[in-house]
mmCIF file of C-alpha atoms and ligand atoms in Angstrom:
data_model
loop_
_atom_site.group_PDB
_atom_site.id
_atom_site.type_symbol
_atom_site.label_atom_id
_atom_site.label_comp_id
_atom_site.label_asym_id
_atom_site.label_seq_id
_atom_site.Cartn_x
_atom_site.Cartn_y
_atom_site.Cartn_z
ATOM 1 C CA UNK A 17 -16.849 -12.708 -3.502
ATOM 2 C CA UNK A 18 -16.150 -13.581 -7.154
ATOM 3 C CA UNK A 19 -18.786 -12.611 -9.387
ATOM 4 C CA UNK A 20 -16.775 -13.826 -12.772
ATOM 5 C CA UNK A 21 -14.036 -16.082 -13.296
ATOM 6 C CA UNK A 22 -13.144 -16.202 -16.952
ATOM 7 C CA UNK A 23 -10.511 -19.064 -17.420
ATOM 8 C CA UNK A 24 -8.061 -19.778 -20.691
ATOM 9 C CA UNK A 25 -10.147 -18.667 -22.825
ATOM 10 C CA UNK A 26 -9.865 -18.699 -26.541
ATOM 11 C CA UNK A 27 -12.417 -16.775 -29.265
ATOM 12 C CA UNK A 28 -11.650 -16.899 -32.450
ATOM 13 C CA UNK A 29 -13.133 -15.400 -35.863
ATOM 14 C CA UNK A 30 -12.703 -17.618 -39.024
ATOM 15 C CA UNK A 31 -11.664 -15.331 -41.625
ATOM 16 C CA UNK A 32 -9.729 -16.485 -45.080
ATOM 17 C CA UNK A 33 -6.246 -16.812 -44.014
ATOM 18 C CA UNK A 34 -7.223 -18.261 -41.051
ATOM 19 C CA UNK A 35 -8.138 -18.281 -37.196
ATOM 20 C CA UNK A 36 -7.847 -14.965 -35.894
ATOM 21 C CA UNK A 37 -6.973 -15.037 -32.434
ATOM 22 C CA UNK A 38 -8.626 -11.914 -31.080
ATOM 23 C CA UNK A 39 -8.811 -13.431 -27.554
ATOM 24 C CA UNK A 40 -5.885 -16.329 -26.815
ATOM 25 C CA UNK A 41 -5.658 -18.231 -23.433
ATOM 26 C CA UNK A 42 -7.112 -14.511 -20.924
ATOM 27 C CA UNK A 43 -7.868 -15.579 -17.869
ATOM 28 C CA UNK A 44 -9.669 -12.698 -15.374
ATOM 29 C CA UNK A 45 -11.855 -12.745 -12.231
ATOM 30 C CA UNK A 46 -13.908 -10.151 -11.198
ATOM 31 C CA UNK A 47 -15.251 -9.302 -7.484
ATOM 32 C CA UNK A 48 -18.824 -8.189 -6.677
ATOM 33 C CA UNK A 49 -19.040 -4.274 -7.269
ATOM 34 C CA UNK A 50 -15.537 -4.187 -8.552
ATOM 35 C CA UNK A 51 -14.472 -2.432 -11.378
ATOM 36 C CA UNK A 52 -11.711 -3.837 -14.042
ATOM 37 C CA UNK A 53 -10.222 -1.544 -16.668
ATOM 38 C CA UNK A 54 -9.189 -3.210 -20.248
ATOM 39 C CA UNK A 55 -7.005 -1.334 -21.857
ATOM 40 C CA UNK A 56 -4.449 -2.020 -25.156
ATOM 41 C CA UNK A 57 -4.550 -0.230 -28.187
ATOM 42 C CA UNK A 58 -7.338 -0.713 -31.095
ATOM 43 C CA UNK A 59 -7.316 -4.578 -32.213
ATOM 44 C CA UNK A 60 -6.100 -6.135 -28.790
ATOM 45 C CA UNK A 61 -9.192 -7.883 -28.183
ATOM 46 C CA UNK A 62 -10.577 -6.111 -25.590
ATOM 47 C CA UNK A 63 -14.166 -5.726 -27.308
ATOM 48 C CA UNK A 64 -13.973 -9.394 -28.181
ATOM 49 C CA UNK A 65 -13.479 -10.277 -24.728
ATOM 50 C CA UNK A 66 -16.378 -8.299 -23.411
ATOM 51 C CA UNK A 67 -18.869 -9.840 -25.764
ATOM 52 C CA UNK A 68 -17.985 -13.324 -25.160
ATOM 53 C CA UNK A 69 -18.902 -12.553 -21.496
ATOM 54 C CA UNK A 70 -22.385 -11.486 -22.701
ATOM 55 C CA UNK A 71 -22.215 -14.438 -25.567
ATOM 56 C CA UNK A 72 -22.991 -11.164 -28.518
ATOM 57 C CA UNK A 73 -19.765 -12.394 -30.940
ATOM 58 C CA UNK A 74 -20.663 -12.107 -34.954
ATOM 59 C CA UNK A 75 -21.386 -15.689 -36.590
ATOM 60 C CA UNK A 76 -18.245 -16.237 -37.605
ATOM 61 C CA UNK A 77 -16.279 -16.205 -33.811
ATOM 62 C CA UNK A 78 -15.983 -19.013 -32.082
ATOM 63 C CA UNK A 79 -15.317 -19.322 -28.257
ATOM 64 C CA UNK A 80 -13.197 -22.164 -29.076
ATOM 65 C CA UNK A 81 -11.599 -23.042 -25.344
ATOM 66 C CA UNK A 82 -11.800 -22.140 -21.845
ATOM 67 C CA UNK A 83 -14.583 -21.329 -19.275
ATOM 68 C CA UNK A 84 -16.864 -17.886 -18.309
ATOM 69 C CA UNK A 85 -18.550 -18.961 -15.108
ATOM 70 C CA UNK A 86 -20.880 -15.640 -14.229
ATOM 71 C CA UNK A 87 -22.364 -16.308 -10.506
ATOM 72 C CA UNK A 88 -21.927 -20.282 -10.271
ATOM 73 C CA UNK A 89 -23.629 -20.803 -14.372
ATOM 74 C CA UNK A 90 -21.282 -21.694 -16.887
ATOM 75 C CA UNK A 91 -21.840 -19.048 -19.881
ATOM 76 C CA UNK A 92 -19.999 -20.864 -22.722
ATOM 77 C CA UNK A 93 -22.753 -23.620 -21.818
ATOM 78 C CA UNK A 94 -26.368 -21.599 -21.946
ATOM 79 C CA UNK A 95 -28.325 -21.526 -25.085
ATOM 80 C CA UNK A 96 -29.231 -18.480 -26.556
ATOM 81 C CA UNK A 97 -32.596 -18.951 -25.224
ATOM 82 C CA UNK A 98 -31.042 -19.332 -21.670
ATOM 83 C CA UNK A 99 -29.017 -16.529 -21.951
ATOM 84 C CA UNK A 100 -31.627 -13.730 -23.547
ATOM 85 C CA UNK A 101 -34.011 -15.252 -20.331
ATOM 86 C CA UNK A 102 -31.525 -15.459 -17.758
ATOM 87 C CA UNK A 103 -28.214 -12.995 -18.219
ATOM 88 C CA UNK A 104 -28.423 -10.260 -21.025
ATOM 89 C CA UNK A 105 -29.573 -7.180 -19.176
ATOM 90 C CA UNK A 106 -30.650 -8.375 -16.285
ATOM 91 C CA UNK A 107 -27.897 -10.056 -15.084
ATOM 92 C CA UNK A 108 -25.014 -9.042 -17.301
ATOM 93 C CA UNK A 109 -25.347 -5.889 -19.928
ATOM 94 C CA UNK A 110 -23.210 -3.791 -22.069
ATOM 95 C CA UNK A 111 -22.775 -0.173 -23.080
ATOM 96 C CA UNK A 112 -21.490 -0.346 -26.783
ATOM 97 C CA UNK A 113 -19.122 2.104 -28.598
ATOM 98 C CA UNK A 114 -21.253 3.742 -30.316
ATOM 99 C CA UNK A 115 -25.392 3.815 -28.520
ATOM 100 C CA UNK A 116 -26.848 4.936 -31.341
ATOM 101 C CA UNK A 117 -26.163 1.391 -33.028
ATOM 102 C CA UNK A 118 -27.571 -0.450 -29.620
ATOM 103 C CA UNK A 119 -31.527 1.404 -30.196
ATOM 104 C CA UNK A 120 -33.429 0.266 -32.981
ATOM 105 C CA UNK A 121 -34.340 3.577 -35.163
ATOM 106 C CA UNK A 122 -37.980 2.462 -35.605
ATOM 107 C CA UNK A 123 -39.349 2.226 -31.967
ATOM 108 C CA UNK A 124 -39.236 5.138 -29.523
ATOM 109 C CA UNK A 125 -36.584 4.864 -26.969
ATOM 110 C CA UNK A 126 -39.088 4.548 -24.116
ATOM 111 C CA UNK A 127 -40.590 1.538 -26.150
ATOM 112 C CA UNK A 128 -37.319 -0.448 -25.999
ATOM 113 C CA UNK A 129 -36.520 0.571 -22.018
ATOM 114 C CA UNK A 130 -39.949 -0.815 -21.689
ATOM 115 C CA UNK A 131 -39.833 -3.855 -24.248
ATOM 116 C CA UNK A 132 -36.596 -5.076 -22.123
ATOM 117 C CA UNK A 133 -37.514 -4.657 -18.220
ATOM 118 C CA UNK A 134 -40.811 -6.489 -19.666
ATOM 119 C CA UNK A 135 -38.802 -9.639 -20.993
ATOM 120 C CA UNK A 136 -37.328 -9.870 -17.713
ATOM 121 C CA UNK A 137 -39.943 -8.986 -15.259
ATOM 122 C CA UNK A 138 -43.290 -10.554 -16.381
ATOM 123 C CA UNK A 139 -45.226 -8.747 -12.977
ATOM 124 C CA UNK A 140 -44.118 -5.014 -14.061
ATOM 125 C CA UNK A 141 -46.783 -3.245 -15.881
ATOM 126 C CA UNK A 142 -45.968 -1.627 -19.048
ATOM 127 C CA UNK A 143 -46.703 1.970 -16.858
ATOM 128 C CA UNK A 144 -44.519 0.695 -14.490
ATOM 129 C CA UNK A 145 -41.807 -0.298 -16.612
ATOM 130 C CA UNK A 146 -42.115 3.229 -18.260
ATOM 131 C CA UNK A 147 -42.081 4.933 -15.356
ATOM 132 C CA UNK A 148 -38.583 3.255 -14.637
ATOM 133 C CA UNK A 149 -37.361 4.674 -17.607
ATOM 134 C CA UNK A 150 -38.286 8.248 -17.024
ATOM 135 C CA UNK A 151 -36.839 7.827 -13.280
ATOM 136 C CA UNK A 152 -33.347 6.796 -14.922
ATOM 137 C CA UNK A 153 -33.481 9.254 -17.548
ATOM 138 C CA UNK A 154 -34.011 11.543 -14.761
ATOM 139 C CA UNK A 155 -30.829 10.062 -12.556
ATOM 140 C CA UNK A 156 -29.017 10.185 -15.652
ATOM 141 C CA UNK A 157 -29.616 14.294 -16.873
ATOM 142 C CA UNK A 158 -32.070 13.998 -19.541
ATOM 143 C CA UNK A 159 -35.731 15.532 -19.228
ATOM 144 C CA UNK A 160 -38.225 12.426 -18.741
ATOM 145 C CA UNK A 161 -39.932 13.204 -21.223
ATOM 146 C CA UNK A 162 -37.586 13.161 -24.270
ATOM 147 C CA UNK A 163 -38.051 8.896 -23.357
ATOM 148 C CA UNK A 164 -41.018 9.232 -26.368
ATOM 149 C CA UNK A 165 -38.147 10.402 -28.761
ATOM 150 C CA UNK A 166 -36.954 8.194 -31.608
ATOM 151 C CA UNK A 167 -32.925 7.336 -31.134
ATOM 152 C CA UNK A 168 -32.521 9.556 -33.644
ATOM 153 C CA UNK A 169 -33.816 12.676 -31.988
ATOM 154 C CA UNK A 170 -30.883 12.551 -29.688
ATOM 155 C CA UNK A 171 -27.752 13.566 -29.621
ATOM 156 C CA UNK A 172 -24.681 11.243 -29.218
ATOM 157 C CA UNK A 173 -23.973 12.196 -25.552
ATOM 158 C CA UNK A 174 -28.039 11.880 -25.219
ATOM 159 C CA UNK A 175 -28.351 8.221 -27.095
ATOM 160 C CA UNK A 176 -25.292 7.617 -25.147
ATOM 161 C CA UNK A 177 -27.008 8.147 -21.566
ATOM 162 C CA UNK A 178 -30.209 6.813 -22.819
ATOM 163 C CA UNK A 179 -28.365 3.538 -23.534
ATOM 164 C CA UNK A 180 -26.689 3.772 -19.709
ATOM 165 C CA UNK A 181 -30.160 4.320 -18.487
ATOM 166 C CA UNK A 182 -31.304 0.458 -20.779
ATOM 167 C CA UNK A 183 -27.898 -0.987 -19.202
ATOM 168 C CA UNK A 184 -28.939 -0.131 -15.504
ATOM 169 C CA UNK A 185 -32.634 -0.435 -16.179
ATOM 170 C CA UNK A 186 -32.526 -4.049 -14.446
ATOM 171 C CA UNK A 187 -29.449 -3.640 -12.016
ATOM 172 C CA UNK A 188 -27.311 -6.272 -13.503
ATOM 173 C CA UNK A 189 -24.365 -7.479 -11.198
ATOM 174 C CA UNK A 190 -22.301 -6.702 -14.399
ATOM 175 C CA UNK A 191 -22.000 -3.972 -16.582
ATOM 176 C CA UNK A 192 -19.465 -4.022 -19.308
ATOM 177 C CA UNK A 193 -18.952 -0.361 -21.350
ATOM 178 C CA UNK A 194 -17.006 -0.663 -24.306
ATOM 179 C CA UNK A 195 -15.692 2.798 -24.876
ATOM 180 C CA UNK A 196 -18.678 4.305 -23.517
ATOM 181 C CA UNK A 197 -17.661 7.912 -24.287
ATOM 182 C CA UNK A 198 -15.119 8.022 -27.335
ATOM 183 C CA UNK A 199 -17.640 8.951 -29.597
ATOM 184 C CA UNK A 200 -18.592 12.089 -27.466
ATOM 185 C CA UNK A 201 -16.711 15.339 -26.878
ATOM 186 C CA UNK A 202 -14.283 15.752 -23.986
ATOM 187 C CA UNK A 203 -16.686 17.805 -21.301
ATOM 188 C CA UNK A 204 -19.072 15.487 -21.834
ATOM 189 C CA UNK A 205 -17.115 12.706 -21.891
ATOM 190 C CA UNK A 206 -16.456 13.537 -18.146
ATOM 191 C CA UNK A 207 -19.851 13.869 -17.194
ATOM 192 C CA UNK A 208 -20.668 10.734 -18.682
ATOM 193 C CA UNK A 209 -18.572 8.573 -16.992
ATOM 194 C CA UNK A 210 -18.844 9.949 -13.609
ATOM 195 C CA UNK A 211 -22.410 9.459 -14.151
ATOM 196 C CA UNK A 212 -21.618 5.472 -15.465
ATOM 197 C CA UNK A 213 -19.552 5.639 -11.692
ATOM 198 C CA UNK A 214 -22.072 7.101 -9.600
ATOM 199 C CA UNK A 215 -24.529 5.001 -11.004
ATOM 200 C CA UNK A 216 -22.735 1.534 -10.824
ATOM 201 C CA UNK A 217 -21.660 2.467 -6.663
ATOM 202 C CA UNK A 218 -25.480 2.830 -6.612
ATOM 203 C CA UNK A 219 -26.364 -0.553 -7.517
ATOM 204 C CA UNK A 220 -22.934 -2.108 -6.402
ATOM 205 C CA UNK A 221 -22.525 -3.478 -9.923
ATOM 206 C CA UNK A 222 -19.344 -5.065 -10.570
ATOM 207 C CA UNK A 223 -18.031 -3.187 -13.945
ATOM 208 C CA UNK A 224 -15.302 -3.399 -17.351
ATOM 209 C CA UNK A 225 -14.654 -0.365 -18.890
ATOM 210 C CA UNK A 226 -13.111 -0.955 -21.685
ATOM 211 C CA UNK A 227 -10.556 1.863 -23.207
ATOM 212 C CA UNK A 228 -7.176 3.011 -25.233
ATOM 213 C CA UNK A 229 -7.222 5.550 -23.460
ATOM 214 C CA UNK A 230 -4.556 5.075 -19.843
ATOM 215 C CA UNK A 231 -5.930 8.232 -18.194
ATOM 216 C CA UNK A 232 -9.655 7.043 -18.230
ATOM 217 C CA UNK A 233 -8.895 3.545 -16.215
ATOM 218 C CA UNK A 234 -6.735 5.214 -13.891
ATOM 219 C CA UNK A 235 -9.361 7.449 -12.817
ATOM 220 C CA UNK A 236 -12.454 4.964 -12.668
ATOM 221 C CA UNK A 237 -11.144 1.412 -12.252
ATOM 222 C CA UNK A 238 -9.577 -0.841 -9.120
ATOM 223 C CA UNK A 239 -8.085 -2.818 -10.922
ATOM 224 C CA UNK A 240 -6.456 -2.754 -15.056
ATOM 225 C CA UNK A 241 -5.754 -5.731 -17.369
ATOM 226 C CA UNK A 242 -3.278 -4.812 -20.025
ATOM 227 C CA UNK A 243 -4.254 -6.090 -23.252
ATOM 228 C CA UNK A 244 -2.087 -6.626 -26.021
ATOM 229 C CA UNK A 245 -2.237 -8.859 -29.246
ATOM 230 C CA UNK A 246 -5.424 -11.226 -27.701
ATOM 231 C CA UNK A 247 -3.624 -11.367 -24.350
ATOM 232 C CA UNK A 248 -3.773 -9.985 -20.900
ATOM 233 C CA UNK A 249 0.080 -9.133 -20.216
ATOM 234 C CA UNK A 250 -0.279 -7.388 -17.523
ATOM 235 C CA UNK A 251 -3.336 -7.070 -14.648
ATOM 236 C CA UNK A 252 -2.600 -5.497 -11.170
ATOM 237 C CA UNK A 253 -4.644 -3.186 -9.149
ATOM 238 C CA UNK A 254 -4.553 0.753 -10.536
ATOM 239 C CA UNK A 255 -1.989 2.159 -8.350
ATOM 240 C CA UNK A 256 0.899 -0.545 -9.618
ATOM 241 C CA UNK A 257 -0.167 -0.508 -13.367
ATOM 242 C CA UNK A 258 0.385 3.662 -13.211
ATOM 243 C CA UNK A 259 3.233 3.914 -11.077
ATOM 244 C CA UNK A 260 5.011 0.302 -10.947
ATOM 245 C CA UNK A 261 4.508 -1.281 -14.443
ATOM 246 C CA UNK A 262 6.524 -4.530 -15.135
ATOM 247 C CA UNK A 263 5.550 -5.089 -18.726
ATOM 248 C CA UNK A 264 7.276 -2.885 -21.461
ATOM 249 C CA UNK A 265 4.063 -2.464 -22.859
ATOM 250 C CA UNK A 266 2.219 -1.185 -20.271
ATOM 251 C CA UNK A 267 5.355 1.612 -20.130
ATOM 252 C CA UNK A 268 4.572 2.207 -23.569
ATOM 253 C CA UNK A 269 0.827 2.820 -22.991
ATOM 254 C CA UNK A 270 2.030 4.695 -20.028
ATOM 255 C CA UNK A 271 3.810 7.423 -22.186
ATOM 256 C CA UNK A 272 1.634 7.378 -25.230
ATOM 257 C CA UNK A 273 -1.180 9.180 -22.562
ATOM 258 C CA UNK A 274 -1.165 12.284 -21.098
ATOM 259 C CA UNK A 275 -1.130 12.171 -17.460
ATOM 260 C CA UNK A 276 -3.177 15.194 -16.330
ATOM 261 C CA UNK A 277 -1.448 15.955 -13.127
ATOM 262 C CA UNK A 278 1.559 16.699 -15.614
ATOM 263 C CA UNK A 279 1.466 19.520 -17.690
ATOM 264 C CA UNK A 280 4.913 18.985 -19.173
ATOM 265 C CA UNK A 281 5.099 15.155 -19.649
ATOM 266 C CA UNK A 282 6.328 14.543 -23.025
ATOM 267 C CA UNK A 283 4.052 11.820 -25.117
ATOM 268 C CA UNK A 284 5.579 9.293 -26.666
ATOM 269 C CA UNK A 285 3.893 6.997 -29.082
ATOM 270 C CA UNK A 286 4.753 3.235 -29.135
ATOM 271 C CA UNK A 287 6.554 2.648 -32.125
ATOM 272 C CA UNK A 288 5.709 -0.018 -34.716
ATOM 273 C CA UNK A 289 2.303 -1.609 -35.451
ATOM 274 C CA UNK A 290 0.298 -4.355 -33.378
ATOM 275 C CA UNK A 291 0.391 -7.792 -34.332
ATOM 276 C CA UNK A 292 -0.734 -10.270 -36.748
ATOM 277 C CA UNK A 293 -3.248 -12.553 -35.486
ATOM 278 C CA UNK A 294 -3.634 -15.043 -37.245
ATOM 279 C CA UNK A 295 -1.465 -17.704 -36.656
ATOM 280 C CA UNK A 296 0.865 -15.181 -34.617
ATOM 281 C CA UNK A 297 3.627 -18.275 -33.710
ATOM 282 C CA UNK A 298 5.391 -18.993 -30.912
ATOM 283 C CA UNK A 299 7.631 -15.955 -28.591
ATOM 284 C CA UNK A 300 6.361 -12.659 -27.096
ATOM 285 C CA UNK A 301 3.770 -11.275 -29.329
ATOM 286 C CA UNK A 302 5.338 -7.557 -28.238
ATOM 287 C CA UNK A 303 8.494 -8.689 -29.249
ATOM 288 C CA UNK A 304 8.797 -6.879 -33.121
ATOM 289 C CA UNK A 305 8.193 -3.437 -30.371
ATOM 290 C CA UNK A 306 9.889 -3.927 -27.161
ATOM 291 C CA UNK A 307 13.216 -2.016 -26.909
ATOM 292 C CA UNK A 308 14.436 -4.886 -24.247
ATOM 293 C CA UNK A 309 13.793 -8.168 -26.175
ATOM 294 C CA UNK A 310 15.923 -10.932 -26.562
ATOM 295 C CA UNK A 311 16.761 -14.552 -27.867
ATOM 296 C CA UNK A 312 14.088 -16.433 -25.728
ATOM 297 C CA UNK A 313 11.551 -13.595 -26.356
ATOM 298 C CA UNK A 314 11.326 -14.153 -29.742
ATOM 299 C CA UNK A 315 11.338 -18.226 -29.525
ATOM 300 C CA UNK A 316 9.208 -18.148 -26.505
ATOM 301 C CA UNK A 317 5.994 -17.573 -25.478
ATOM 302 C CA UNK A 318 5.963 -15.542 -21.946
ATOM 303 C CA UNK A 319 3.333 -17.475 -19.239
ATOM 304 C CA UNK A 320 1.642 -15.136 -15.987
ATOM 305 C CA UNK A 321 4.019 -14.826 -13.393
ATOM 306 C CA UNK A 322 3.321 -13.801 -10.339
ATOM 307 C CA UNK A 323 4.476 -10.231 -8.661
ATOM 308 C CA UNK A 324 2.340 -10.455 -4.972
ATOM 309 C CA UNK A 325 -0.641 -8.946 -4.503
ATOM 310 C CA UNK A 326 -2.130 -10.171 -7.463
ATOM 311 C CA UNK A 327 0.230 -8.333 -9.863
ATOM 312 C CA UNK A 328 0.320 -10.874 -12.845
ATOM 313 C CA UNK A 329 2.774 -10.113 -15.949
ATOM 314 C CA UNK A 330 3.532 -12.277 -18.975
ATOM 315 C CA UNK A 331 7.343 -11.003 -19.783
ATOM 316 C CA UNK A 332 10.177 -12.791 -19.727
ATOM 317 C CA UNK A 333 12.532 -9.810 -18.779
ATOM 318 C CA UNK A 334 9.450 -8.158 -15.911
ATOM 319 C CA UNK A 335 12.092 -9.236 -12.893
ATOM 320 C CA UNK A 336 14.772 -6.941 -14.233
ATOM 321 C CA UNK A 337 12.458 -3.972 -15.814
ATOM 322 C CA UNK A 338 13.566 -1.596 -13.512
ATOM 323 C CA UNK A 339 17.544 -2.106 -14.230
ATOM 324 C CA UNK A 340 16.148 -1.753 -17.965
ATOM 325 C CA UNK A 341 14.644 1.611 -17.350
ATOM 326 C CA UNK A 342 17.559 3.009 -15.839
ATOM 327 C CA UNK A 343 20.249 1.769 -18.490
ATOM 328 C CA UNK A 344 17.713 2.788 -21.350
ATOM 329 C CA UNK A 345 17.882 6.042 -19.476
ATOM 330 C CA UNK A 346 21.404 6.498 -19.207
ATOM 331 C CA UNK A 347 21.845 5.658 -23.122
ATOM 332 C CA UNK A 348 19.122 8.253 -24.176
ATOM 333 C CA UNK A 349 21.233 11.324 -22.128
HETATM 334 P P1 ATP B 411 -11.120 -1.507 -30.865
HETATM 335 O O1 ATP B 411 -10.688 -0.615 -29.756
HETATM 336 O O2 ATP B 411 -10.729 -0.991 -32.221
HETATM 337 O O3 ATP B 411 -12.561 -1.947 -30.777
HETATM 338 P P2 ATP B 411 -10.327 -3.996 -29.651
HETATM 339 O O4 ATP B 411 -9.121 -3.973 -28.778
HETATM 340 O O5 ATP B 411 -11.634 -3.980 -28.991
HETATM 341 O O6 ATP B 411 -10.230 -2.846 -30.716
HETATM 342 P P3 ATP B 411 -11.310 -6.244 -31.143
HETATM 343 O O7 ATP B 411 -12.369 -5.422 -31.781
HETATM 344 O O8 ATP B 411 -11.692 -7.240 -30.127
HETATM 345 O O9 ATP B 411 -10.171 -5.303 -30.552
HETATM 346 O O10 ATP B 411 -10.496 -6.980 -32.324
HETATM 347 C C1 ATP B 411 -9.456 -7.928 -32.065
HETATM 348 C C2 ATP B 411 -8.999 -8.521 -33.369
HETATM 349 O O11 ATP B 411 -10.055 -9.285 -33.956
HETATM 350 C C3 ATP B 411 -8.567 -7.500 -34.424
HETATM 351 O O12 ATP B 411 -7.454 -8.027 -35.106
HETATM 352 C C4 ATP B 411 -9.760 -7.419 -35.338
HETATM 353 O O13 ATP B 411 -9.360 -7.108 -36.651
HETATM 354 C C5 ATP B 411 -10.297 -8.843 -35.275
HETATM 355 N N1 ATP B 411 -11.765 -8.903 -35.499
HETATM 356 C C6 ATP B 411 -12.723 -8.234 -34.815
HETATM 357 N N2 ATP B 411 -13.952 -8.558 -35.283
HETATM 358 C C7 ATP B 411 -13.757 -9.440 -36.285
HETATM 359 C C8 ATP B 411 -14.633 -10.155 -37.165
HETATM 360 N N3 ATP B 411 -15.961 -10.033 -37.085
HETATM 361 N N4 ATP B 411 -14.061 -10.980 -38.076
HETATM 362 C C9 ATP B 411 -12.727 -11.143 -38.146
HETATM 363 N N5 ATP B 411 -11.845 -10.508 -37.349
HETATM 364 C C10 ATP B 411 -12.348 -9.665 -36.430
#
């Protein structure tokens, strides 16, 4: 059952040259307890398009076109009022980059696990509520009783479970983590995401994990939307984006990560820069980078097109990628 079916939609931040067109025309839906990898390098938009789900965009974005309907309600519609009472946390909440940033420095941690299941649930004692907490600090590997610690008593991989445990607190149907674990070393980072997993099959929460990083989607996600320059270009279930890519870009993101069954894959690195947003023009945004464009990619810009099986790719050349590959091939040996 669809839990989220965003539609065309446009944000934009008004800077002073202009729109910037961090997210331009994405269109996504989510299932129930599914989980949907974003991934593009930094400045795609994929942090823009989590927090206009959850409606937390800076003052000067604007979602400027297209629908977010979360569970039959229309998000792009609901005050702010609406949306602190009805959707943030309890319905719909978000792991940030960094947790540290998400806890206010001046209240205890336990104080703002309690201050939030109270805005939602008006029955739950404040013992209640607290004992919640020290439950999912438990679930989540921290001693119950650091929850009287101020945020910055923690450690990053601490703050950063502490905020997992404030995302879960309320089981929302959707959790979106923004690159819950770059900040944290690379053992950890492991723990912490099987935890996010193990957590989210729990409560059959339907999750986005948003990351740069090709190796982390392919182990946690069902599904990956390829983001590049404000737009989805390619979204098809795990298995296809690692082994059967159709956009150039995705092959690119491909090489640029190590793929840890594969000791002796050699990395490449995308070459060139991403684009300009604002007022990017008509033609393939990945054009300036893609070893295989030509006349119409440039004057053109590439719609979804369909692959079966809900493989969706916005290239102009995606039917004859593989016959690219191979001549590319033969030229490099
Ligand atoms: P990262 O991984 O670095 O967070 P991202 O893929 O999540 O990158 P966004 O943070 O969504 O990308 O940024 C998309 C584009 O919007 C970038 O060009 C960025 O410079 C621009 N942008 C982000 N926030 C603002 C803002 N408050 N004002 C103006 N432009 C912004």
């Amino acid at each position: 059952m669809t839990l989220l079916d965003i539609d065309g939609l446009k944000t934009y931040y008004g800077s002073d040259d202009g729109w910037v067109r961090a997210t331009d025309d994405a269109s996504l839906s989510i299932e129930r307890g599914e989980t949907v990898g974003l991934v593009g390098e930094s400045g795609s938009g994929k942090t823009t398009l989590a927090k206009s789900i959850i409606r937390l965009l800076p003052d000067n974005a604007e979602i400027v076109d297209g629908s977010i309907e979360f569970d039959g309600t229309e998000i792009t519609e609901l005050s702010d009022r609406e949306l602190r009472r009805q959707i943030r946390w309890s319905e719909i909440s978000m792991i940030p980059q960094n947790a540290m940033n998400g806890f206010d420095p001046v209240y205890t941690v336990g104080d703002q696990i309690v201050e939030v299941i109270r805005h939602h649930e008006d029955d739950t004692s404040k013992a209640e509520a607290r004992e919640r907490g020290r439950e999912l600090f438990d679930d989540l590997g921290i001693d119950p009783d650091r929850i009287d610690d101020y945020p910055h008593q923690f450690s990053g991989g601490m703050a950063q479970r502490a905020m997992i445990a404030l995302a879960l607190a309320l089981s929302p149907s959707l959790v979106l983590a923004d690159e819950p674990t770059t900040a944290l070393d690379v053992v950890i980072q492991d723990r912490i995401l099987e935890t996010i997993k193990e957590m989210q099959e729990e409560l059959n929460s339907a999750m986005i994990m948003i990351t740069h990083d090709m190796s982390v989607v392919s182990e946690t996600c069902d599904r990956i939307a390829v983001v590049y320059g404000g737009r989805i270009v390619e979204l098809a279930d795990a298995e296809t984006i690692i082994t059967n890519p159709r956009h150039p870009y995705t092959l690119g993101l491909r090489n640029a990560f190590p793929d840890i069954s594969d000791d002796d894959q050699e990395l490449i690195s995308i070459p060139g820069t991403p684009p300009e947003l604002v007022d990017p023009g008509e033609g393939c945004r990945f054009a300036p980078r893609c070893p295989f464009a030509e006349e119409e990619c440039w004057e053109v810009t590439p719609q979804p097109e369909s692959y079966g099986d809900g493989h969706q790719v916005e290239c102009h050349r995606a039917d004859e990628i593989e016959h690219l590959q191979a001549e590319a091939g033969k030229k490099e040996t």
